[in-house]
Amino acid sequence: MAGSGYKELLRVPGVGRIIAAQLTARFPNGMASLAILLHVQHATGSYGAAGLVLAASSIGQAVSGPVTSRWMGRWGMRPVLTLTLSICVLSFLGLAFFSFLPLAGYVVLGLIAGLSTPPIQSAARTIYPKLVNSSQLTPLFSLDASLQEIIWIVAPVVITIVSTQVGTVQGLLLVAAVLVGGGAWFILSPEVGRVRIPRSRRGFGAVVLKPPVMLATVTGFLLIGACAAVEVGVVKTFDHGGLEAGLVLAVFSVGSLVGGLASGRVPMGPWAMARRLTIVAVGLALTMLSLNVFWLGGTLLAAGIGIAPALAVLFAITSASVKFSETAEAFGWAGTGQLIGAAAGSAIAGFLIDSMHSPTGAYLAAACFAAVALIVSVVFVRHFPDLRGRDAAPMPDTEVVPLP
């Protein structure tokens, strides 16, 4: 999609505001893990303890995603977002100020922070179909998938500077402050008040059994698992996170940003996911040939070009395959798949690094995750909806109308 096309999209009332507000509200997602890691390690002197608290937070997020997303159809977006945001902020304040806590106390607060993570992403992607016409929805998903890379480029740098140069308590307070500011901006946006999610009539979890939603969840698990393995590999390659590590990971995200913006108008047929994952798989396979900074930068730039376009397909097939009342929960399940993938990718990459005594093990893990994602998208291609010539809007909810 040309730049002028994106300008036209952003002129639609409410689109620019919702995109900016949800990106700001989700900005802490790119800071929270590092802030918790650095603070708990500083407080306890143990990376193992910090990892335990992070694991509790990740488990909380994975469990709560579909649940809190579904709640929005029962009690409304604003009440659910306000409640979860308030609890999440309090948990980060607790982590910051309760320095006397034993490890179990930090674990409990980390779990609460994860469980109460506001379902901003699910809310935003549920609102999108109500803001734009049918021809603009797929490009909007592409724009969203691309711009979220800004979070992963900027947020880790910001929180690392604050936590290491100012203090880990200040790092956690920054996370809490951005949560409040960005969350309030999103919650108070007029579009959040105008869009009401109908209450789903199906049982909890039924939506994830739909083949396209299951494929979105599984491919998201594998794709984000590959990205997490890359992150571990790059940090290990460049001495636990030197300047080169930050630059290489930034290049990876820039590739994704560019790929997403360039693919906004490309039609999404059943083979769209496979084509985009091929770019990712080939690029990650090439990383294993050399640990030279320029080689890794180049291959990860190439692999990144397929990341945001693949995520855009994931968002589009999820939206197009469910009723509007099910969209929030469906996106919640997709998010849970990605969270579990991030944890699995990091763990497997670390295991292979130790067993192979080389960072190459992490790149092998990343390439395998991407290859399996590609295989899944090929084997189950008939379950990917053909969105060429049709919009990605969710199906309208219908109900029986009694006759007189």
C-alpha positions as semicolon CSV with decimal commas, in nm:
position;residue;x (nm);y (nm);z (nm)
1;M;0,000;0,000;0,000
2;A;0,140;0,338;-0,096
3;G;0,209;0,605;0,161
4;S;-0,083;0,808;0,028
5;G;-0,309;0,510;0,094
6;Y;-0,208;0,503;0,460
7;K;-0,269;0,878;0,481
8;E;-0,621;0,820;0,349
9;L;-0,673;0,545;0,606
10;L;-0,555;0,766;0,891
11;R;-0,797;1,041;0,783
12;V;-1,090;0,816;0,877
13;P;-1,232;0,962;1,201
14;G;-1,100;0,783;1,505
15;V;-0,847;0,557;1,332
16;G;-0,537;0,762;1,408
17;R;-0,648;0,821;1,766
18;I;-0,718;0,453;1,840
19;I;-0,391;0,339;1,680
20;A;-0,186;0,595;1,875
21;A;-0,372;0,531;2,201
22;Q;-0,345;0,154;2,186
23;L;0,024;0,167;2,093
24;T;0,089;0,397;2,390
25;A;-0,118;0,177;2,622
26;R;0,071;-0,133;2,504
27;F;0,413;0,037;2,523
28;P;0,469;-0,105;2,876
29;N;0,453;-0,456;2,723
30;G;0,796;-0,387;2,577
31;M;0,930;-0,259;2,909
32;A;0,772;-0,474;3,179
33;S;0,981;-0,790;3,142
34;L;1,314;-0,608;3,151
35;A;1,198;-0,381;3,434
36;I;1,094;-0,680;3,647
37;L;1,408;-0,876;3,558
38;L;1,646;-0,595;3,649
39;H;1,460;-0,498;3,967
40;V;1,420;-0,847;4,113
41;Q;1,779;-0,937;4,025
42;H;1,897;-0,618;4,197
43;A;1,680;-0,687;4,502
44;T;1,766;-1,056;4,540
45;G;2,105;-1,083;4,370
46;S;1,977;-1,379;4,168
47;Y;1,890;-1,406;3,800
48;G;1,717;-1,735;3,882
49;A;1,481;-1,557;4,119
50;A;1,417;-1,287;3,860
51;G;1,342;-1,553;3,600
52;L;1,092;-1,716;3,835
53;V;0,905;-1,387;3,880
54;L;0,906;-1,332;3,502
55;A;0,770;-1,682;3,446
56;A;0,486;-1,612;3,691
57;S;0,403;-1,290;3,506
58;S;0,404;-1,466;3,167
59;I;0,182;-1,748;3,294
60;G;-0,060;-1,490;3,434
61;Q;-0,080;-1,311;3,099
62;A;-0,129;-1,634;2,906
63;V;-0,411;-1,747;3,135
64;S;-0,592;-1,415;3,155
65;G;-0,587;-1,309;2,788
66;P;-0,893;-1,501;2,662
67;V;-1,075;-1,461;2,995
68;T;-1,054;-1,082;3,030
69;S;-1,116;-1,041;2,656
70;R;-1,440;-1,240;2,687
71;W;-1,539;-1,036;2,993
72;M;-1,558;-0,728;2,768
73;G;-1,861;-0,881;2,599
74;R;-2,030;-0,934;2,934
75;W;-1,952;-0,615;3,125
76;G;-1,830;-0,378;2,855
77;M;-1,488;-0,261;2,744
78;R;-1,442;0,033;2,977
79;P;-1,527;-0,144;3,305
80;V;-1,301;-0,443;3,227
81;L;-1,013;-0,229;3,101
82;T;-1,039;0,007;3,400
83;L;-1,045;-0,277;3,653
84;T;-0,753;-0,469;3,501
85;L;-0,550;-0,152;3,448
86;S;-0,596;-0,046;3,812
87;I;-0,488;-0,383;3,950
88;C;-0,194;-0,403;3,710
89;V;-0,066;-0,057;3,810
90;L;-0,097;-0,143;4,180
91;S;0,100;-0,464;4,129
92;F;0,387;-0,273;3,964
93;L;0,382;-0,018;4,246
94;G;0,400;-0,310;4,491
95;L;0,701;-0,454;4,309
96;A;0,867;-0,112;4,320
97;F;0,810;-0,021;4,687
98;F;0,784;-0,350;4,879
99;S;1,158;-0,413;4,883
100;F;1,129;-0,618;5,203
101;L;0,930;-0,896;5,033
102;P;1,060;-1,254;5,019
103;L;1,087;-1,419;4,679
104;A;0,739;-1,569;4,714
105;G;0,598;-1,216;4,751
106;Y;0,764;-1,103;4,428
107;V;0,629;-1,413;4,252
108;V;0,274;-1,340;4,368
109;L;0,297;-0,976;4,255
110;G;0,441;-1,085;3,920
111;L;0,154;-1,331;3,876
112;I;-0,102;-1,060;3,962
113;A;0,064;-0,820;3,714
114;G;0,031;-1,083;3,442
115;L;-0,325;-1,181;3,527
116;S;-0,437;-0,817;3,529
117;T;-0,267;-0,709;3,205
118;P;-0,537;-0,500;3,030
119;P;-0,667;-0,666;2,709
120;I;-0,589;-0,353;2,504
121;Q;-0,485;-0,547;2,194
122;S;-0,804;-0,751;2,182
123;A;-1,014;-0,438;2,239
124;A;-0,841;-0,238;1,964
125;R;-0,869;-0,515;1,705
126;T;-1,234;-0,562;1,794
127;I;-1,297;-0,190;1,740
128;Y;-1,121;-0,169;1,401
129;P;-1,403;-0,328;1,194
130;K;-1,641;-0,061;1,329
131;L;-1,414;0,228;1,224
132;V;-1,337;0,160;0,857
133;N;-1,517;0,027;0,553
134;S;-1,463;-0,331;0,438
135;S;-1,193;-0,248;0,182
136;Q;-0,980;-0,070;0,442
137;L;-0,981;-0,334;0,718
138;T;-0,705;-0,559;0,583
139;P;-0,468;-0,262;0,524
140;L;-0,551;-0,142;0,876
141;F;-0,446;-0,479;1,021
142;S;-0,121;-0,451;0,821
143;L;-0,058;-0,100;0,952
144;D;-0,127;-0,213;1,308
145;A;0,108;-0,512;1,278
146;S;0,379;-0,286;1,138
147;L;0,355;0,001;1,385
148;Q;0,364;-0,230;1,687
149;E;0,728;-0,294;1,597
150;I;0,797;0,057;1,732
151;I;0,722;-0,084;2,077
152;W;0,988;-0,353;2,044
153;I;1,244;-0,113;1,896
154;V;1,211;0,173;2,146
155;A;1,070;0,032;2,472
156;P;1,358;-0,205;2,567
157;V;1,612;0,072;2,508
158;V;1,418;0,322;2,720
159;I;1,365;0,088;3,016
160;T;1,724;-0,037;3,010
161;I;1,860;0,318;3,024
162;V;1,624;0,420;3,306
163;S;1,673;0,104;3,514
164;T;2,052;0,091;3,480
165;Q;2,134;0,462;3,485
166;V;1,867;0,594;3,727
167;G;1,738;0,296;3,924
168;T;1,527;-0,018;3,902
169;V;1,254;0,132;4,122
170;Q;1,229;0,425;3,882
171;G;1,208;0,176;3,595
172;L;0,903;0,009;3,749
173;L;0,748;0,348;3,824
174;L;0,795;0,443;3,458
175;V;0,608;0,127;3,354
176;A;0,324;0,217;3,595
177;A;0,312;0,577;3,472
178;V;0,288;0,479;3,105
179;L;0,026;0,219;3,193
180;V;-0,185;0,491;3,357
181;G;-0,133;0,751;3,083
182;G;-0,168;0,523;2,781
183;G;-0,445;0,316;2,937
184;A;-0,649;0,622;3,030
185;W;-0,606;0,767;2,680
186;F;-0,735;0,446;2,523
187;I;-1,018;0,388;2,771
188;L;-1,143;0,747;2,740
189;S;-1,131;0,744;2,359
190;P;-1,484;0,798;2,221
191;E;-1,458;0,489;1,999
192;V;-1,417;0,263;2,305
193;G;-1,739;0,399;2,448
194;R;-1,931;0,368;2,121
195;V;-1,845;0,007;2,039
196;R;-2,038;-0,253;2,236
197;I;-1,942;-0,619;2,209
198;P;-2,250;-0,844;2,216
199;R;-2,242;-1,118;2,477
200;S;-2,126;-1,444;2,320
201;R;-2,382;-1,725;2,331
202;R;-2,119;-1,997;2,292
203;G;-1,924;-2,155;2,576
204;F;-1,586;-2,024;2,681
205;G;-1,312;-2,163;2,456
206;A;-1,544;-2,277;2,177
207;V;-1,416;-2,009;1,939
208;V;-1,057;-2,139;1,947
209;L;-1,181;-2,469;1,800
210;K;-1,269;-2,296;1,474
211;P;-0,995;-2,400;1,226
212;P;-0,886;-2,045;1,125
213;V;-0,867;-1,931;1,490
214;M;-0,675;-2,244;1,586
215;L;-0,438;-2,186;1,294
216;A;-0,391;-1,823;1,399
217;T;-0,312;-1,936;1,754
218;V;-0,070;-2,210;1,645
219;T;0,111;-2,005;1,381
220;G;0,135;-1,714;1,624
221;F;0,287;-1,950;1,882
222;L;0,548;-2,068;1,630
223;L;0,621;-1,728;1,476
224;I;0,672;-1,549;1,808
225;G;0,866;-1,851;1,934
226;A;1,106;-1,798;1,646
227;C;1,140;-1,428;1,729
228;A;1,207;-1,505;2,097
229;A;1,476;-1,756;2,004
230;V;1,640;-1,494;1,782
231;E;1,647;-1,248;2,072
232;V;1,820;-1,501;2,298
233;G;2,069;-1,585;2,025
234;V;2,158;-1,224;1,952
235;V;2,207;-1,142;2,321
236;K;2,433;-1,448;2,362
237;T;2,626;-1,374;2,042
238;F;2,721;-1,023;2,147
239;D;2,827;-1,075;2,508
240;H;2,492;-1,054;2,687
241;G;2,362;-0,744;2,516
242;G;2,625;-0,501;2,393
243;L;2,565;-0,222;2,144
244;E;2,576;-0,471;1,856
245;A;2,295;-0,677;2,011
246;G;2,065;-0,376;2,033
247;L;2,141;-0,269;1,678
248;V;2,090;-0,616;1,530
249;L;1,757;-0,661;1,709
250;A;1,653;-0,313;1,596
251;V;1,734;-0,408;1,235
252;F;1,518;-0,722;1,277
253;S;1,224;-0,505;1,387
254;V;1,288;-0,246;1,115
255;G;1,266;-0,524;0,856
256;S;0,928;-0,622;0,998
257;L;0,810;-0,261;0,997
258;V;0,910;-0,212;0,633
259;G;0,761;-0,545;0,525
260;G;0,432;-0,470;0,694
261;L;0,396;-0,125;0,544
262;A;0,487;-0,253;0,197
263;S;0,236;-0,540;0,203
264;G;-0,070;-0,347;0,317
265;R;-0,255;-0,378;-0,014
266;V;-0,134;-0,727;-0,112
267;P;-0,439;-0,960;-0,137
268;M;-0,458;-1,239;0,123
269;G;-0,545;-1,568;-0,039
270;P;-0,516;-1,911;0,128
271;W;-0,143;-1,923;0,043
272;A;-0,064;-1,576;0,183
273;M;0,058;-1,708;0,518
274;A;0,280;-1,971;0,355
275;R;0,441;-1,716;0,122
276;R;0,514;-1,474;0,404
277;L;0,645;-1,743;0,637
278;T;0,877;-1,865;0,360
279;I;1,057;-1,529;0,380
280;V;1,093;-1,567;0,755
281;A;1,208;-1,931;0,742
282;V;1,469;-1,874;0,471
283;G;1,608;-1,563;0,641
284;L;1,638;-1,740;0,978
285;A;1,796;-2,049;0,820
286;L;2,068;-1,827;0,671
287;T;2,158;-1,684;1,013
288;M;2,324;-2,015;1,104
289;L;2,596;-1,969;0,841
290;S;2,787;-1,698;1,029
291;L;2,783;-1,506;1,357
292;N;2,936;-1,198;1,194
293;V;2,744;-0,886;1,296
294;F;2,688;-0,773;0,935
295;W;2,576;-1,118;0,823
296;L;2,333;-1,152;1,112
297;G;2,206;-0,799;1,056
298;G;2,145;-0,868;0,686
299;T;1,978;-1,206;0,730
300;L;1,758;-1,086;1,015
301;L;1,660;-0,780;0,813
302;A;1,549;-1,018;0,536
303;A;1,366;-1,249;0,778
304;G;1,198;-0,954;0,947
305;I;1,038;-0,848;0,618
306;G;0,798;-1,141;0,656
307;I;0,710;-1,099;1,026
308;A;0,456;-0,815;1,026
309;P;0,293;-0,934;0,699
310;A;0,246;-1,280;0,856
311;L;0,097;-1,123;1,169
312;A;-0,137;-0,918;0,950
313;V;-0,267;-1,242;0,795
314;L;-0,309;-1,384;1,145
315;F;-0,519;-1,085;1,254
316;A;-0,725;-1,082;0,935
317;I;-0,816;-1,453;0,933
318;T;-0,910;-1,434;1,300
319;S;-1,142;-1,140;1,243
320;A;-1,297;-1,281;0,925
321;S;-1,376;-1,621;1,076
322;V;-1,579;-1,533;1,384
323;K;-1,889;-1,346;1,485
324;F;-1,840;-0,996;1,620
325;S;-1,931;-1,115;1,973
326;E;-1,642;-1,363;1,954
327;T;-1,368;-1,137;1,820
328;A;-1,225;-1,021;2,152
329;E;-1,199;-1,375;2,291
330;A;-1,052;-1,501;1,961
331;F;-0,781;-1,236;1,970
332;G;-0,726;-1,322;2,336
333;W;-0,652;-1,685;2,243
334;A;-0,419;-1,571;1,964
335;G;-0,235;-1,353;2,214
336;T;-0,205;-1,643;2,457
337;G;-0,052;-1,856;2,183
338;Q;0,206;-1,586;2,117
339;L;0,293;-1,552;2,487
340;I;0,343;-1,926;2,525
341;G;0,549;-1,923;2,205
342;A;0,775;-1,650;2,344
343;A;0,839;-1,856;2,658
344;A;0,896;-2,179;2,463
345;G;1,124;-2,012;2,209
346;S;1,341;-1,858;2,479
347;A;1,364;-2,182;2,678
348;I;1,447;-2,405;2,380
349;A;1,701;-2,154;2,248
350;G;1,873;-2,145;2,587
351;F;1,881;-2,526;2,606
352;L;2,033;-2,557;2,256
353;I;2,292;-2,288;2,330
354;D;2,406;-2,489;2,633
355;S;2,403;-2,824;2,456
356;M;2,581;-2,698;2,144
357;H;2,809;-2,458;2,336
358;S;2,733;-2,195;2,072
359;P;2,480;-1,919;2,001
360;T;2,410;-2,104;1,676
361;G;2,178;-2,327;1,879
362;A;1,939;-2,036;1,927
363;Y;1,931;-1,960;1,554
364;L;1,868;-2,330;1,488
365;A;1,571;-2,312;1,726
366;A;1,440;-2,001;1,551
367;A;1,474;-2,159;1,207
368;C;1,295;-2,475;1,326
369;F;1,007;-2,277;1,476
370;A;0,967;-2,086;1,148
371;A;0,995;-2,403;0,939
372;V;0,724;-2,578;1,142
373;A;0,502;-2,270;1,106
374;L;0,554;-2,284;0,730
375;I;0,472;-2,656;0,720
376;V;0,153;-2,598;0,920
377;S;0,044;-2,321;0,684
378;V;0,101;-2,548;0,382
379;V;-0,056;-2,866;0,521
380;F;-0,367;-2,685;0,646
381;V;-0,391;-2,431;0,364
382;R;-0,753;-2,523;0,287
383;H;-0,853;-2,392;0,630
384;F;-0,717;-2,042;0,560
385;P;-1,004;-1,820;0,438
386;D;-0,963;-1,661;0,097
387;L;-0,982;-1,287;0,162
388;R;-0,918;-1,181;-0,197
389;G;-1,212;-0,970;-0,302
390;R;-1,378;-0,984;0,039
391;D;-1,330;-0,797;0,363
392;A;-1,190;-0,925;0,690
393;A;-1,479;-0,796;0,901
394;P;-1,629;-1,040;1,152
395;M;-1,966;-1,198;1,078
396;P;-2,264;-1,011;1,224
397;D;-2,439;-1,161;1,523
398;T;-2,788;-1,283;1,452
399;E;-3,065;-1,388;1,683
400;V;-3,409;-1,544;1,647
401;V;-3,679;-1,283;1,602
402;P;-4,015;-1,406;1,735
403;L;-4,301;-1,377;1,487
404;P;-4,636;-1,236;1,599
